mmCIF file of C-alpha atoms and ligand atoms in Angstrom:
data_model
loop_
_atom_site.group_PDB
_atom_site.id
_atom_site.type_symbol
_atom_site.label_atom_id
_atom_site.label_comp_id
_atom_site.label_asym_id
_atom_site.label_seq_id
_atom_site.Cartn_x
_atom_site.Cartn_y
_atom_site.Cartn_z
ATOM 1 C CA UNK A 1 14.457 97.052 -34.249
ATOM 2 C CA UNK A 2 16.784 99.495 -32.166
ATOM 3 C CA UNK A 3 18.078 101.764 -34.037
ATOM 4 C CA UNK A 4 20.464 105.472 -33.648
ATOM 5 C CA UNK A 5 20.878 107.883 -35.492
ATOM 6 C CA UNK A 6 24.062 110.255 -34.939
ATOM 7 C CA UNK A 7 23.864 113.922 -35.424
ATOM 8 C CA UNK A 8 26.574 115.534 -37.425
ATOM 9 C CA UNK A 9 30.546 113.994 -36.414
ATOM 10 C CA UNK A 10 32.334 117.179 -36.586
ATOM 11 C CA UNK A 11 36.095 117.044 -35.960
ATOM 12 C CA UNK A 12 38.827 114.598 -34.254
ATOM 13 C CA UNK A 13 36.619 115.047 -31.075
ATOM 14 C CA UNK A 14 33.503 113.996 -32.748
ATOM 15 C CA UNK A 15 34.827 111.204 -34.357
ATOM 16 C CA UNK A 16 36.740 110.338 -30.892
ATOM 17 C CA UNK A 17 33.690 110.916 -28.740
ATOM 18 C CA UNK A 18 32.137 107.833 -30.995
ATOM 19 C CA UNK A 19 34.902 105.624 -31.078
ATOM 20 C CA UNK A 20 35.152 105.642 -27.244
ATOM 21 C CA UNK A 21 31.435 104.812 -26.679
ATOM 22 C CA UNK A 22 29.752 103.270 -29.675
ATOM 23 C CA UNK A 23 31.126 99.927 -28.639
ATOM 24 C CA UNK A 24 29.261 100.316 -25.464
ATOM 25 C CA UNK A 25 26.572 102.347 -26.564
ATOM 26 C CA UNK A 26 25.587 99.478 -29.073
ATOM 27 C CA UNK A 27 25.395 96.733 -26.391
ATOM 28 C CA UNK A 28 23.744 98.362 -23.603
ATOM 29 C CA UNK A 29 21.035 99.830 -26.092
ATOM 30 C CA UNK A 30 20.861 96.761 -27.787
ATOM 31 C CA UNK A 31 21.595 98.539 -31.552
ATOM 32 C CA UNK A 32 20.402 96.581 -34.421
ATOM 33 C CA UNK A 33 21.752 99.378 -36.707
ATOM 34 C CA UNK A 34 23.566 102.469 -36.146
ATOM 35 C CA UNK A 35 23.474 105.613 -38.444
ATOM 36 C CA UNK A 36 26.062 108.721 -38.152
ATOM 37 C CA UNK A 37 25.917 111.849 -40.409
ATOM 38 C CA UNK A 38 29.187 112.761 -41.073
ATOM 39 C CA UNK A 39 29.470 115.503 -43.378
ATOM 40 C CA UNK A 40 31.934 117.390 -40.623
ATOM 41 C CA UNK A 41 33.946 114.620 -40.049
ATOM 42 C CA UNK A 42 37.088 115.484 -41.552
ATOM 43 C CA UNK A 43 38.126 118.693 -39.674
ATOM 44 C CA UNK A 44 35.017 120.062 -39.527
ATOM 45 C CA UNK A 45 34.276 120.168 -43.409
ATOM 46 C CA UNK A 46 33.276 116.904 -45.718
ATOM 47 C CA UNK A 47 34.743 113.283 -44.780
ATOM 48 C CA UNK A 48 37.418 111.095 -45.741
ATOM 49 C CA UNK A 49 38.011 107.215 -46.717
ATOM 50 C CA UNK A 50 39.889 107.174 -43.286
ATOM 51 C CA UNK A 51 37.009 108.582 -41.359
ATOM 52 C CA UNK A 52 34.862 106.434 -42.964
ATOM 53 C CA UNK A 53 36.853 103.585 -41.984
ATOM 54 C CA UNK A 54 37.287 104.758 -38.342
ATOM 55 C CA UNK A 55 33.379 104.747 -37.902
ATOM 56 C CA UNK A 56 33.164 101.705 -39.719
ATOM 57 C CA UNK A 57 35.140 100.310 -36.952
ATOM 58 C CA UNK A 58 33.717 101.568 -34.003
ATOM 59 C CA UNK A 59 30.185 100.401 -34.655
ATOM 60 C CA UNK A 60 28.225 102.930 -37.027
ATOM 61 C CA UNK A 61 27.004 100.803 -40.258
ATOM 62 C CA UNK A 62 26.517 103.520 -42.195
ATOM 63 C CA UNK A 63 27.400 107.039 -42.861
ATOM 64 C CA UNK A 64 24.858 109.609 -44.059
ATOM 65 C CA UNK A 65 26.329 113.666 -44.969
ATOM 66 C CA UNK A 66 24.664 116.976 -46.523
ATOM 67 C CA UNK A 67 25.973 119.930 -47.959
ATOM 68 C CA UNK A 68 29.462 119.736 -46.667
ATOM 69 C CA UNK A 69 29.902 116.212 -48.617
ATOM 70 C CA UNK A 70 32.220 117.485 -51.170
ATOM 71 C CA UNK A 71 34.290 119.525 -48.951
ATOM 72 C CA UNK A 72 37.104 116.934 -49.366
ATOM 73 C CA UNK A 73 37.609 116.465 -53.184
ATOM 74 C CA UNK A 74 39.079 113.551 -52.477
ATOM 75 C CA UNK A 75 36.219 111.484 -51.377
ATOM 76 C CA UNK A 76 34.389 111.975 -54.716
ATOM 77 C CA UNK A 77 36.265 108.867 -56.433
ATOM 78 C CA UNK A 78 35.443 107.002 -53.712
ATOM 79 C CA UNK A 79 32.136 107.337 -52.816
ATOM 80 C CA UNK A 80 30.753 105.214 -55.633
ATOM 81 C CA UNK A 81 32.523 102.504 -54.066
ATOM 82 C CA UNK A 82 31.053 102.564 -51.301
ATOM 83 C CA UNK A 83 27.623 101.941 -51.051
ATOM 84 C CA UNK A 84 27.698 102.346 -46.653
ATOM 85 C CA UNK A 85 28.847 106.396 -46.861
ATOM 86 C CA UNK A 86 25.182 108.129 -48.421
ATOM 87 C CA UNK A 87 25.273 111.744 -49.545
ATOM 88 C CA UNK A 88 21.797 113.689 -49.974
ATOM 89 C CA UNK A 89 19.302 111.484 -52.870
ATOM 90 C CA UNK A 90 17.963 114.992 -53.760
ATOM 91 C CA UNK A 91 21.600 115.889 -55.854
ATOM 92 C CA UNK A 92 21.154 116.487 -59.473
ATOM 93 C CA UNK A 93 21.294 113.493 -61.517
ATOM 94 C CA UNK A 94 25.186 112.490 -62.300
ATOM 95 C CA UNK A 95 26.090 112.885 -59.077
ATOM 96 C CA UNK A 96 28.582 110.301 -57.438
ATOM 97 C CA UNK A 97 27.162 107.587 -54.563
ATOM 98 C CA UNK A 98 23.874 107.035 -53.490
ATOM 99 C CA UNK A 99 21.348 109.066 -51.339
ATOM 100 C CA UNK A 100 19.617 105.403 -50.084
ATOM 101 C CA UNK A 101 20.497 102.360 -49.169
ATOM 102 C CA UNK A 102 19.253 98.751 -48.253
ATOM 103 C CA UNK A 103 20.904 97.567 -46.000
ATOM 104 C CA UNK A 104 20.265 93.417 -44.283
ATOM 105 C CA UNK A 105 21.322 93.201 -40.632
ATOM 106 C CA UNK A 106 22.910 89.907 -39.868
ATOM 107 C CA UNK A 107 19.566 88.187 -39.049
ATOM 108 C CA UNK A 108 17.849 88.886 -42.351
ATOM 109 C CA UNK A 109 15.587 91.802 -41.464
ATOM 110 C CA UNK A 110 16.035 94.780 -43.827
ATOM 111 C CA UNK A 111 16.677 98.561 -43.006
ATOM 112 C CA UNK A 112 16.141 101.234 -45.733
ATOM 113 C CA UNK A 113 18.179 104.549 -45.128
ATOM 114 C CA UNK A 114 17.070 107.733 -46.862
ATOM 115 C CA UNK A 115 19.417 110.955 -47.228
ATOM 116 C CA UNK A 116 17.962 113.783 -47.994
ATOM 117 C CA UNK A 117 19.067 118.117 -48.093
ATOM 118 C CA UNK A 118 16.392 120.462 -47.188
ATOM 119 C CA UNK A 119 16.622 123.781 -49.317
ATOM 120 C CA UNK A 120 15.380 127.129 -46.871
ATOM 121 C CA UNK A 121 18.251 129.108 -46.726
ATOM 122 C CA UNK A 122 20.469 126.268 -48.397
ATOM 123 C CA UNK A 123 21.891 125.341 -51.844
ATOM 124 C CA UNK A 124 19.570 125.049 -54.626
ATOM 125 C CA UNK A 125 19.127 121.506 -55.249
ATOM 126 C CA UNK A 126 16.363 118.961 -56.615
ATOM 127 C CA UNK A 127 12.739 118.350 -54.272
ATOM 128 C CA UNK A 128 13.676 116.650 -51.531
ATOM 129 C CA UNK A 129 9.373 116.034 -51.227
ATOM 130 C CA UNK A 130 8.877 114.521 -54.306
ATOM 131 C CA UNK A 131 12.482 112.034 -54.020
ATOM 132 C CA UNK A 132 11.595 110.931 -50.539
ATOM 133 C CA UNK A 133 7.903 109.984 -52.239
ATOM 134 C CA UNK A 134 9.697 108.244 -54.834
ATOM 135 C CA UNK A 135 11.529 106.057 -52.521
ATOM 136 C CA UNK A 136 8.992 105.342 -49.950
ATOM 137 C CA UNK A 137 6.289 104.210 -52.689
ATOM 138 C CA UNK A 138 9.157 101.811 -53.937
ATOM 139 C CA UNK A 139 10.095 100.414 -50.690
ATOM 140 C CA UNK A 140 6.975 100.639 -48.606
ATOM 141 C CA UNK A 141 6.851 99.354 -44.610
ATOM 142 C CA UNK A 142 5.992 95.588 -44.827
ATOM 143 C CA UNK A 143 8.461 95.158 -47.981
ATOM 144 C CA UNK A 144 11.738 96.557 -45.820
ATOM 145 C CA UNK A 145 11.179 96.362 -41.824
ATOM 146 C CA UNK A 146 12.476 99.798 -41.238
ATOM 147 C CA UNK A 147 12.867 103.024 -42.655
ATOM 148 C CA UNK A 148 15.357 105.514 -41.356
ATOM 149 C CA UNK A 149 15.264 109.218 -42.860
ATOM 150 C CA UNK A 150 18.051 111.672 -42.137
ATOM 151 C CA UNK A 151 16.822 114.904 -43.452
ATOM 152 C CA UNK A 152 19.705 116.969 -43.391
ATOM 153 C CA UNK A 153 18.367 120.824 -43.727
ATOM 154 C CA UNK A 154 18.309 124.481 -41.930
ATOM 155 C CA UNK A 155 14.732 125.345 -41.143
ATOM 156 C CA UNK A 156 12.528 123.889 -38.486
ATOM 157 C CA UNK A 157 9.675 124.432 -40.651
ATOM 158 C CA UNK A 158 10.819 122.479 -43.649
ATOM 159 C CA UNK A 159 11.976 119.560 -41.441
ATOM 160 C CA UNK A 160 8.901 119.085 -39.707
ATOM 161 C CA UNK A 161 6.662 119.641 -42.874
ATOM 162 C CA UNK A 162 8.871 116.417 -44.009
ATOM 163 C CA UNK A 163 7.969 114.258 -40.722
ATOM 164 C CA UNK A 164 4.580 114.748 -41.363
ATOM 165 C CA UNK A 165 4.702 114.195 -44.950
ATOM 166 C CA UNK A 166 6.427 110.572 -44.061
ATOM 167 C CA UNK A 167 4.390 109.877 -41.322
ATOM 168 C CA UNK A 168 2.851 106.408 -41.047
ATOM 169 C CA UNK A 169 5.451 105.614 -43.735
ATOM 170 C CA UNK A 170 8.849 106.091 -42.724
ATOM 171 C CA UNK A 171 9.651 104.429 -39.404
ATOM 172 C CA UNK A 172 11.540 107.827 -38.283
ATOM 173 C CA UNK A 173 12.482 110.675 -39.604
ATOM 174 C CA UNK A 174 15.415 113.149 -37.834
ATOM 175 C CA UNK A 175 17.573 116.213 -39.042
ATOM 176 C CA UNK A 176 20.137 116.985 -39.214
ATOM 177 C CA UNK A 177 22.806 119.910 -40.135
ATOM 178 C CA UNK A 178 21.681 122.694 -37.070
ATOM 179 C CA UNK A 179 24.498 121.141 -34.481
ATOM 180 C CA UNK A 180 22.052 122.135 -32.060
ATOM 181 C CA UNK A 181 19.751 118.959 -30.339
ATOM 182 C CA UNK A 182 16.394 119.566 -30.666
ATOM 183 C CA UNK A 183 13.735 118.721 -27.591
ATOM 184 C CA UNK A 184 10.818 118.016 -29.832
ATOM 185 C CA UNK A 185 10.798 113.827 -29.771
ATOM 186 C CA UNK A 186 7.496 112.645 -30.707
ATOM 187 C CA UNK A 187 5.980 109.844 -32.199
ATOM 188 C CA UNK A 188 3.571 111.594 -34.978
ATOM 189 C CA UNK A 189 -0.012 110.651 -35.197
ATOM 190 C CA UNK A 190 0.507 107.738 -37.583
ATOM 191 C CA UNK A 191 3.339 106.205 -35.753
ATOM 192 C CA UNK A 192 6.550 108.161 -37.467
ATOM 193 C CA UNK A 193 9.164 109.095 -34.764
ATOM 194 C CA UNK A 194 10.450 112.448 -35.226
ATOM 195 C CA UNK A 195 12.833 114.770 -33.981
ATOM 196 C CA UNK A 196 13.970 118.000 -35.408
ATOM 197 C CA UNK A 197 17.399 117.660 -35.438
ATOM 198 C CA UNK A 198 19.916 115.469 -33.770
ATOM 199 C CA UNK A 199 22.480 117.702 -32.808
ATOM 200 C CA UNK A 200 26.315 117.188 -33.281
ATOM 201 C CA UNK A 201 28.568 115.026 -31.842
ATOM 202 C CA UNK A 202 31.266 117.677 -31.400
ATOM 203 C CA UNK A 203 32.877 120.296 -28.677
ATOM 204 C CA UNK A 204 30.041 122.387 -27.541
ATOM 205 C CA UNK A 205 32.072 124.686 -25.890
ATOM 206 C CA UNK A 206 31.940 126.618 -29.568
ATOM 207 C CA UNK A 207 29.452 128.165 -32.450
ATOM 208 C CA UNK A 208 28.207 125.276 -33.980
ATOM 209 C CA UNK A 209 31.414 123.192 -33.684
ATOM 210 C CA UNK A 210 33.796 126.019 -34.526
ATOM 211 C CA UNK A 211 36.269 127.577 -32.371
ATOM 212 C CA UNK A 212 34.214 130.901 -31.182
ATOM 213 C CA UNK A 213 36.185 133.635 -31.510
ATOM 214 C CA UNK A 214 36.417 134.172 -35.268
ATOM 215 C CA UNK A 215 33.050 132.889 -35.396
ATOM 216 C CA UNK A 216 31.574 135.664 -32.722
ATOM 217 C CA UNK A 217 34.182 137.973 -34.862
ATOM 218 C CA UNK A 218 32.216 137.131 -38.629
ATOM 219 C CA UNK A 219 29.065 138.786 -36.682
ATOM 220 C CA UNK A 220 30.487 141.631 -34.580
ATOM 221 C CA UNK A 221 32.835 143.120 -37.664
ATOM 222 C CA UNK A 222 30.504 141.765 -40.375
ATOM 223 C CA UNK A 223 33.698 141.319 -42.459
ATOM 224 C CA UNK A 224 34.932 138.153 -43.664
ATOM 225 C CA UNK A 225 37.815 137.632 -41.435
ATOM 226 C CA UNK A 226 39.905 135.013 -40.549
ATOM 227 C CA UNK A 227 39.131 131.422 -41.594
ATOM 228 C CA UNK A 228 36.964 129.111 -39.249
ATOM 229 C CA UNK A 229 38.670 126.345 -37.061
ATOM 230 C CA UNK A 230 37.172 123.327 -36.528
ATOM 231 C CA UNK A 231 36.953 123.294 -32.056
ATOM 232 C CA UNK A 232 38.607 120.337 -30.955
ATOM 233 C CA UNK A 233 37.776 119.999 -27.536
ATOM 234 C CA UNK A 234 35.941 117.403 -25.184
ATOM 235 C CA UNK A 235 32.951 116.306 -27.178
ATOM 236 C CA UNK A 236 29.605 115.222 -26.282
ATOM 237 C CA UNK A 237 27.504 112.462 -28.309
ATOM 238 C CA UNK A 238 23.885 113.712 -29.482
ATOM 239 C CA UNK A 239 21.375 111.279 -31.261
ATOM 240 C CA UNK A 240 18.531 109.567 -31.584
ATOM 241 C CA UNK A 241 17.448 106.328 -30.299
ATOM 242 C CA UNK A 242 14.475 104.774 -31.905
ATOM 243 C CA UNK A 243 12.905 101.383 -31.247
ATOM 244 C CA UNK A 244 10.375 100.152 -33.720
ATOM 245 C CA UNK A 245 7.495 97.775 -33.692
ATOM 246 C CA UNK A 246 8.680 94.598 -35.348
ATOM 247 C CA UNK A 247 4.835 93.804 -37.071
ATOM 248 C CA UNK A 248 4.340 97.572 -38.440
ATOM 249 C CA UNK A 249 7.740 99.055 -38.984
ATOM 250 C CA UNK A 250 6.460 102.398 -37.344
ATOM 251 C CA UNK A 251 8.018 103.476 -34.170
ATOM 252 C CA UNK A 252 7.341 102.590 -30.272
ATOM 253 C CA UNK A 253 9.833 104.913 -28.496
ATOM 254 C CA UNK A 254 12.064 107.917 -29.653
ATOM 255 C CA UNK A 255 14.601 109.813 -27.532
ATOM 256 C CA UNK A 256 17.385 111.304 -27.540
ATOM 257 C CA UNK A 257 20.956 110.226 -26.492
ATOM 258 C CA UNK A 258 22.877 112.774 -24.965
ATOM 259 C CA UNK A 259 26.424 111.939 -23.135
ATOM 260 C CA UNK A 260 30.314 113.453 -22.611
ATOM 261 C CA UNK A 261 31.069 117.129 -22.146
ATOM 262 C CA UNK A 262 28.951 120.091 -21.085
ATOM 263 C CA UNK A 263 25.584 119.066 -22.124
ATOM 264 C CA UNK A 264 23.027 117.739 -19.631
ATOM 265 C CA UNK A 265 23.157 113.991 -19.634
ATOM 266 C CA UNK A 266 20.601 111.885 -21.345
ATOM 267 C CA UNK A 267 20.252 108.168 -21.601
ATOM 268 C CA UNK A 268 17.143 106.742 -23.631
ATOM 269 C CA UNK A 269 15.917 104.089 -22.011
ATOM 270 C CA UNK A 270 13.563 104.837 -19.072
ATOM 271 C CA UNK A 271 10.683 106.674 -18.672
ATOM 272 C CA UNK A 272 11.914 109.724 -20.174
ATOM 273 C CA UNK A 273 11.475 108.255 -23.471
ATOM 274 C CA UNK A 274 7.995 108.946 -25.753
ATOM 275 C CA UNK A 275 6.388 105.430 -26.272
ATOM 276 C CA UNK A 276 3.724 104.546 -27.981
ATOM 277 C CA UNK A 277 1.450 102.299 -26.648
HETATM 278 FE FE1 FE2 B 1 26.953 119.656 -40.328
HETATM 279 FE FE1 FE2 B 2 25.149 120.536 -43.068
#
């Protein structure tokens, strides 16, 4: 199964960046199932029923977020109705929507997508450890024929500590939440495909997707100053392509995607990619 995995949408540019290539992207890679976390989508803080509906159409089947999920109030009636948009599974019980989902392609085969929230240097919230555990021992590889966690958190360390602690039972797991694409693509010893984080798809010409200026301004002044604006220029797509073996469920090849403005170009397929063989 082919599948990507979309670092955070953040703005109009994100979401325009994947509307112009997703159609594209998903026939020259040959997507079985496309993921995009878009907890920035709706200028640059939480989503809306339109986004949702814009990625729908492009070509992303579902729609993972993290701590900026809530930003838009008004998405919390609708979540619950829609079991494609996924906020973090780790959420204190009560909470609107669903942090998984199974999910059939069109052929039959079954995809199970986690959403989880690290918690170094981020909100207090539930063990993302112990409800990842939960849900892998429920749907095990062999039972679902992939198994896609987005683990949506701050520090490297805590990310990686959760690809290990998956690996050989989660067909891939990638963060999200820095903005920043990692270079650390691996297939882990047991056959888990891993990368640190996605990155955005958003203007890099910015701090983390923000217009710069009252960003750099927060940390010269270290005064609250004026509020942050999402940066709308040209944006470039980051995510990660994974391919995984259709007997095991584990991974074959990870690597990312990189295309549109300023970033270095980087197309998955070739010999750039980490395969497993
Ligand atoms: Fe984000
Ligand atoms: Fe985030």
């Amino acid at each position: 199964m082919r599948l990507l995995l979309c670092g955070d949408v953040v703005g109009r540019s994100g979401r325009a960046v994947l509307v112009e290539h997703m159609p594209r992207l998903r026939r020259e890679l040959a997507l079985d199932f496309v993921v995009a976390n878009g907890e920035n989508a709706a200028h640059g803080f939480g989503i809306t029923d339109k986004n949702c509906e814009e990625l729908y159409a492009c070509g992303v089947d579902v729609i993972t977020t993290g701590n900026h999920v809530w930003d838009r109030r008004e998405i919390i009636p609708y979540i619950g109705g829609d079991p494609r948009l996924l906020r973090p599974v780790n959420f204190p019980p009560g909470a609107p929507g669903a942090g998984h989902g199974l999910f059939a392609l069109a052929d039959g085969r079954k995809i199970l997508v986690i959403n989880a929230m690290a918690r170094l240097f981020m909100d207090a919230i539930d063990d993302p450890f112990a409800a990842v555990d939960r849900l892998l021992g429920q749907h095990p590889l062999g039972a679902v024929n992939a198994i896609l966690v987005d683990f949506h958190g701050e520090a490297t360390s805590e990310k990686m500590s959760m690809g290990h602690f998956c690996d050989g039972r989660a067909s891939a797991v990638v963060g999200t939440h820095s903005h920043v694409p990692t270079a650390d693509a691996q297939i882990l010893p047991k056959g888990t495909a891993y990368m640190t984080d996605a990155g955005m798809c958003g203007d890099y010409d910015s701090v983390i997707g923000m217009q710069k200026e009252a960003a750099i301004a927060r940390f010269v002044r270290k005064m609250p100053g004026e509020r942050l604006q999402v940066a709308d220029g040209e944006a470039a797509l980051c995510a990660a392509f994974i391919e995984t073996d259709e007997r095991t469920g584990l991974a074959r090849r990870i690597a990312p995607l990189r295309l549109g403005a300023r970033l270095q170009a980087h197309w998955p397929l070739g010999e750039a990619a980490t395969e497993r063989v």
